[in-house]
mmCIF file with all atom_site columns, C-alpha atoms in Angstrom:
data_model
loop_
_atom_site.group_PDB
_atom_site.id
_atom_site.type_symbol
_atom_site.label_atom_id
_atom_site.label_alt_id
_atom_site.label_comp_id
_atom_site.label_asym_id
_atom_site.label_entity_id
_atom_site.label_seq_id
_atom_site.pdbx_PDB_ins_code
_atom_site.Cartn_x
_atom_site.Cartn_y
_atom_site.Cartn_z
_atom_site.occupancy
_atom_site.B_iso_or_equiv
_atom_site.pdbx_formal_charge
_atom_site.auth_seq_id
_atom_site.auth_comp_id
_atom_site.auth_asym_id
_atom_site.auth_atom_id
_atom_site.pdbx_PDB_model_num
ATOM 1  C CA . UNK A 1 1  ? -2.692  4.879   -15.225 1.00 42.00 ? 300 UNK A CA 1
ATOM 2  C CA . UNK A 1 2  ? -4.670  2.044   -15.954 1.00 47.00 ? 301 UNK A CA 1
ATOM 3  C CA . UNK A 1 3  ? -7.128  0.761   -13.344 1.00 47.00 ? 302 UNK A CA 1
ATOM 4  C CA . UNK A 1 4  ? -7.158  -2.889  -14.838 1.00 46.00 ? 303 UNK A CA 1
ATOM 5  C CA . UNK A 1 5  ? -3.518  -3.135  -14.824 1.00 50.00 ? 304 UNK A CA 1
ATOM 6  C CA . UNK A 1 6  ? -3.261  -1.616  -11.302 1.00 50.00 ? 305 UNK A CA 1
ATOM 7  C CA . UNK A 1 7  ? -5.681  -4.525  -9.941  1.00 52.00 ? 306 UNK A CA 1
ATOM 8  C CA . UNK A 1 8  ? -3.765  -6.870  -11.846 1.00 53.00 ? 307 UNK A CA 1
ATOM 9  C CA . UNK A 1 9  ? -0.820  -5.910  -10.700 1.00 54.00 ? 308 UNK A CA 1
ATOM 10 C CA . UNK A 1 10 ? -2.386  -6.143  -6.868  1.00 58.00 ? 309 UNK A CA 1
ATOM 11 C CA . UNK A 1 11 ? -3.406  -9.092  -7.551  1.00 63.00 ? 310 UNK A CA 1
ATOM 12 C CA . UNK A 1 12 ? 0.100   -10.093 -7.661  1.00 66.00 ? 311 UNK A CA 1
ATOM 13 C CA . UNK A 1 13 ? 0.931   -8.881  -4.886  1.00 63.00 ? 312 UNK A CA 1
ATOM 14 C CA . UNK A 1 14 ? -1.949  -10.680 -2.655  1.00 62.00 ? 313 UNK A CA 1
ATOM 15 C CA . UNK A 1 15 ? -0.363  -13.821 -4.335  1.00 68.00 ? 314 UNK A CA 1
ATOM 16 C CA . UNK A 1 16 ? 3.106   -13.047 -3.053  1.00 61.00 ? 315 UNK A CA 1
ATOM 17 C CA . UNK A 1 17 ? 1.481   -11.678 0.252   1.00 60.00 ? 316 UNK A CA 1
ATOM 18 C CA . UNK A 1 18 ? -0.865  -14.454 0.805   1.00 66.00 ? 317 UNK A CA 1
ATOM 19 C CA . UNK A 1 19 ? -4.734  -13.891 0.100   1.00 66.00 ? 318 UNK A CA 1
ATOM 20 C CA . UNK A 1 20 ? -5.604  -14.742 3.621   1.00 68.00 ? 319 UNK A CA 1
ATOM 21 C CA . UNK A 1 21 ? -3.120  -11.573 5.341   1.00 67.00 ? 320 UNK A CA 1
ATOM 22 C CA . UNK A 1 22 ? -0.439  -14.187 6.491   1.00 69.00 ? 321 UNK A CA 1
ATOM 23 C CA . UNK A 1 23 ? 1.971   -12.129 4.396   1.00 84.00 ? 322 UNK A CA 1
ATOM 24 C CA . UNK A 1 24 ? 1.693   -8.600  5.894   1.00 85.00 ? 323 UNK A CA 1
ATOM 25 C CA . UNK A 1 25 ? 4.611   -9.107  8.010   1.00 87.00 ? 324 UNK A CA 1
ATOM 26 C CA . UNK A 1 26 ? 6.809   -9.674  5.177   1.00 88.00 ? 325 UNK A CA 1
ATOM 27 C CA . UNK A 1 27 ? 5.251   -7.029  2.683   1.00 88.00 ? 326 UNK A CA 1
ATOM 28 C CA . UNK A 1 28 ? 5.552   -4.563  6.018   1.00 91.00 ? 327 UNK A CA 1
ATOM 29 C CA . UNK A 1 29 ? 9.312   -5.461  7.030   1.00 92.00 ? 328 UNK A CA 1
ATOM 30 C CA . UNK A 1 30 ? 10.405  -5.836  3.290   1.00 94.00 ? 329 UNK A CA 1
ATOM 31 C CA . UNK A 1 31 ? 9.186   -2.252  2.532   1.00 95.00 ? 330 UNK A CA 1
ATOM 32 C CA . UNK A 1 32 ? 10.736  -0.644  6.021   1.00 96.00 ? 331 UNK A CA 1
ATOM 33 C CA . UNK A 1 33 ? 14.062  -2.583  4.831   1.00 97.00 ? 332 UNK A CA 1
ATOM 34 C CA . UNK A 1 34 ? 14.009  -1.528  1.625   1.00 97.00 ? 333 UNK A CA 1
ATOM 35 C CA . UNK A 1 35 ? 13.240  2.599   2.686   1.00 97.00 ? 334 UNK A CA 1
ATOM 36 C CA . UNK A 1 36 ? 16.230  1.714   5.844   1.00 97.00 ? 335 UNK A CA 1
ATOM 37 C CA . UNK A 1 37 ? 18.585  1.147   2.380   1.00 97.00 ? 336 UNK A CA 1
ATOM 38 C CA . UNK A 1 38 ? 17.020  4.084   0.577   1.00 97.00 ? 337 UNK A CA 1
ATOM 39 C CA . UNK A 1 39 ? 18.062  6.649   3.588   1.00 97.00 ? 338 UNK A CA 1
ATOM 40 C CA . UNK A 1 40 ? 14.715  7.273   4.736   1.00 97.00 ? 339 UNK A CA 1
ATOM 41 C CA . UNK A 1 41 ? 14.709  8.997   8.034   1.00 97.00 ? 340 UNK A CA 1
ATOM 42 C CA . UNK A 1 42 ? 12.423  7.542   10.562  1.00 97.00 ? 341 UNK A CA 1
ATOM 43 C CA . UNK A 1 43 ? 10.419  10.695  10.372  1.00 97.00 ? 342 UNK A CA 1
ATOM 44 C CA . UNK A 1 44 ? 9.958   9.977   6.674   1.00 97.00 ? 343 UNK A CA 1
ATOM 45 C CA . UNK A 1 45 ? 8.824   6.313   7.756   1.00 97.00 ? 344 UNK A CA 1
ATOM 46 C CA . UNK A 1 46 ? 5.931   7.502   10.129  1.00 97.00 ? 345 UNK A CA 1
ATOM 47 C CA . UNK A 1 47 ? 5.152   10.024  7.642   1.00 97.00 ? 346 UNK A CA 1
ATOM 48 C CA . UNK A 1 48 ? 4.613   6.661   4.834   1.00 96.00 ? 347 UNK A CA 1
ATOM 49 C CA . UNK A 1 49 ? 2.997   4.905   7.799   1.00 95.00 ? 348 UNK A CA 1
ATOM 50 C CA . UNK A 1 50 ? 0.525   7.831   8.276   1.00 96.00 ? 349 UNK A CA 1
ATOM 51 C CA . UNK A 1 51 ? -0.217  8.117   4.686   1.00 95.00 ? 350 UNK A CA 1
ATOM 52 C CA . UNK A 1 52 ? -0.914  4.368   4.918   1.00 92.00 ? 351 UNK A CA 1
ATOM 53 C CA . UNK A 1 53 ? -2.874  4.464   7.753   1.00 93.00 ? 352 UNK A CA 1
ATOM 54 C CA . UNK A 1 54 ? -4.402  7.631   5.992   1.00 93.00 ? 353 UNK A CA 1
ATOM 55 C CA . UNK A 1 55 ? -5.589  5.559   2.676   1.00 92.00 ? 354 UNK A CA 1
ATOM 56 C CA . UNK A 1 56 ? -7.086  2.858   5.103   1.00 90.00 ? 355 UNK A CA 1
ATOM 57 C CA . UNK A 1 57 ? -9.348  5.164   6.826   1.00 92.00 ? 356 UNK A CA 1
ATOM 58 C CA . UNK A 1 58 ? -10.330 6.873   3.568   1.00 90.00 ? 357 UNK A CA 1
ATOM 59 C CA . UNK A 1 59 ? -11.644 3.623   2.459   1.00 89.00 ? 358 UNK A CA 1
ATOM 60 C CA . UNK A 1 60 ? -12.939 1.819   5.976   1.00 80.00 ? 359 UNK A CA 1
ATOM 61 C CA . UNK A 1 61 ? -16.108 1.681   4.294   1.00 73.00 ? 360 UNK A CA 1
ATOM 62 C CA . UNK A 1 62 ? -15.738 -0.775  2.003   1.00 66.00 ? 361 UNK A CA 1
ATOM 63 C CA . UNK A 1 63 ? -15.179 -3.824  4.367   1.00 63.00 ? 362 UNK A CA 1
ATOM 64 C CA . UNK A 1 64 ? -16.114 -6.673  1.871   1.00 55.00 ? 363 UNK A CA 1
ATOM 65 C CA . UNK A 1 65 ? -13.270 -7.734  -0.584  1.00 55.00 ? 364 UNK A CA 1
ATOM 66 C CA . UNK A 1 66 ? -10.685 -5.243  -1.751  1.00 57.00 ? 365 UNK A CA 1
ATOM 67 C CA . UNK A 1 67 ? -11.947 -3.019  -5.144  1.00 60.00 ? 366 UNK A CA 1
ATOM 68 C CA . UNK A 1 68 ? -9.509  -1.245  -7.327  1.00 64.00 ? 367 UNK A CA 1
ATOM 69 C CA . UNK A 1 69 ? -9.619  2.671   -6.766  1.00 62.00 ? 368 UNK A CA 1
ATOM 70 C CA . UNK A 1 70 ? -11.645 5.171   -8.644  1.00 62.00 ? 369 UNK A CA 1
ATOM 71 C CA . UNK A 1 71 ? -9.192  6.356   -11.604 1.00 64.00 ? 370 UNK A CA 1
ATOM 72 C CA . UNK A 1 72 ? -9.594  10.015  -9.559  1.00 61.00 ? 371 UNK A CA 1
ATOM 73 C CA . UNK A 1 73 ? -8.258  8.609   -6.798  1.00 59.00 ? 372 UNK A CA 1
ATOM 74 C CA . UNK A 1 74 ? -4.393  9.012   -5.758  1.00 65.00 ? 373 UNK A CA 1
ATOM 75 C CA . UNK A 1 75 ? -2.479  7.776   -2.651  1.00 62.00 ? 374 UNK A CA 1
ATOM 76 C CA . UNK A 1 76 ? -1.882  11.450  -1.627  1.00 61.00 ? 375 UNK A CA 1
ATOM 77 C CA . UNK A 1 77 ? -5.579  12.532  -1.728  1.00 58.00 ? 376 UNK A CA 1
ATOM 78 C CA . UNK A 1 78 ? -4.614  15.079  -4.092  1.00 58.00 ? 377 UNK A CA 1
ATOM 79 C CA . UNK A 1 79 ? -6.996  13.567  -7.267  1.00 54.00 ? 378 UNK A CA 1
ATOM 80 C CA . UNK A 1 80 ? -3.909  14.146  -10.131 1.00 47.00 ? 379 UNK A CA 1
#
């Protein structure tokens, strides 16, 4: 993975989302619709929305404007 293509690629999605957080609503409901059509149970939802939640916390630190992950880091904490 590429960590200048991965912000770029964010930065997309702010633009779609709305820089100022407007947009969470839709990101949120768009991505529950979209695991709804993929057969996610709703155990498998909370289980996303804990991971989520999980990723926040891991990087609460860092208030000021959003930074693109170390290259170690992964979503799953594992470091691969």
């Amino acid at each position: 993975m590429n960590i200048v293509s991965d912000h770029a690629r964010g930065s997309s999605l702010l633009e779609g989302a709305g820089r100022d957080g407007g947009g969470a609503r839709l990101v949120a409901r768009t991505l529950f619709r979209e695991m709804q059509r993929s057969g996610f149970t709703r155990g498998q939802v909370l289980a996303v929305a804990d991971e989520l939640l999980g990723c926040l916390c891991a990087t609460a630190g860092s208030r000021e404007q959003p930074t693109a992950p170390p290259e170690s880091w992964e979503p799953d904490g594992t470091g691969d």
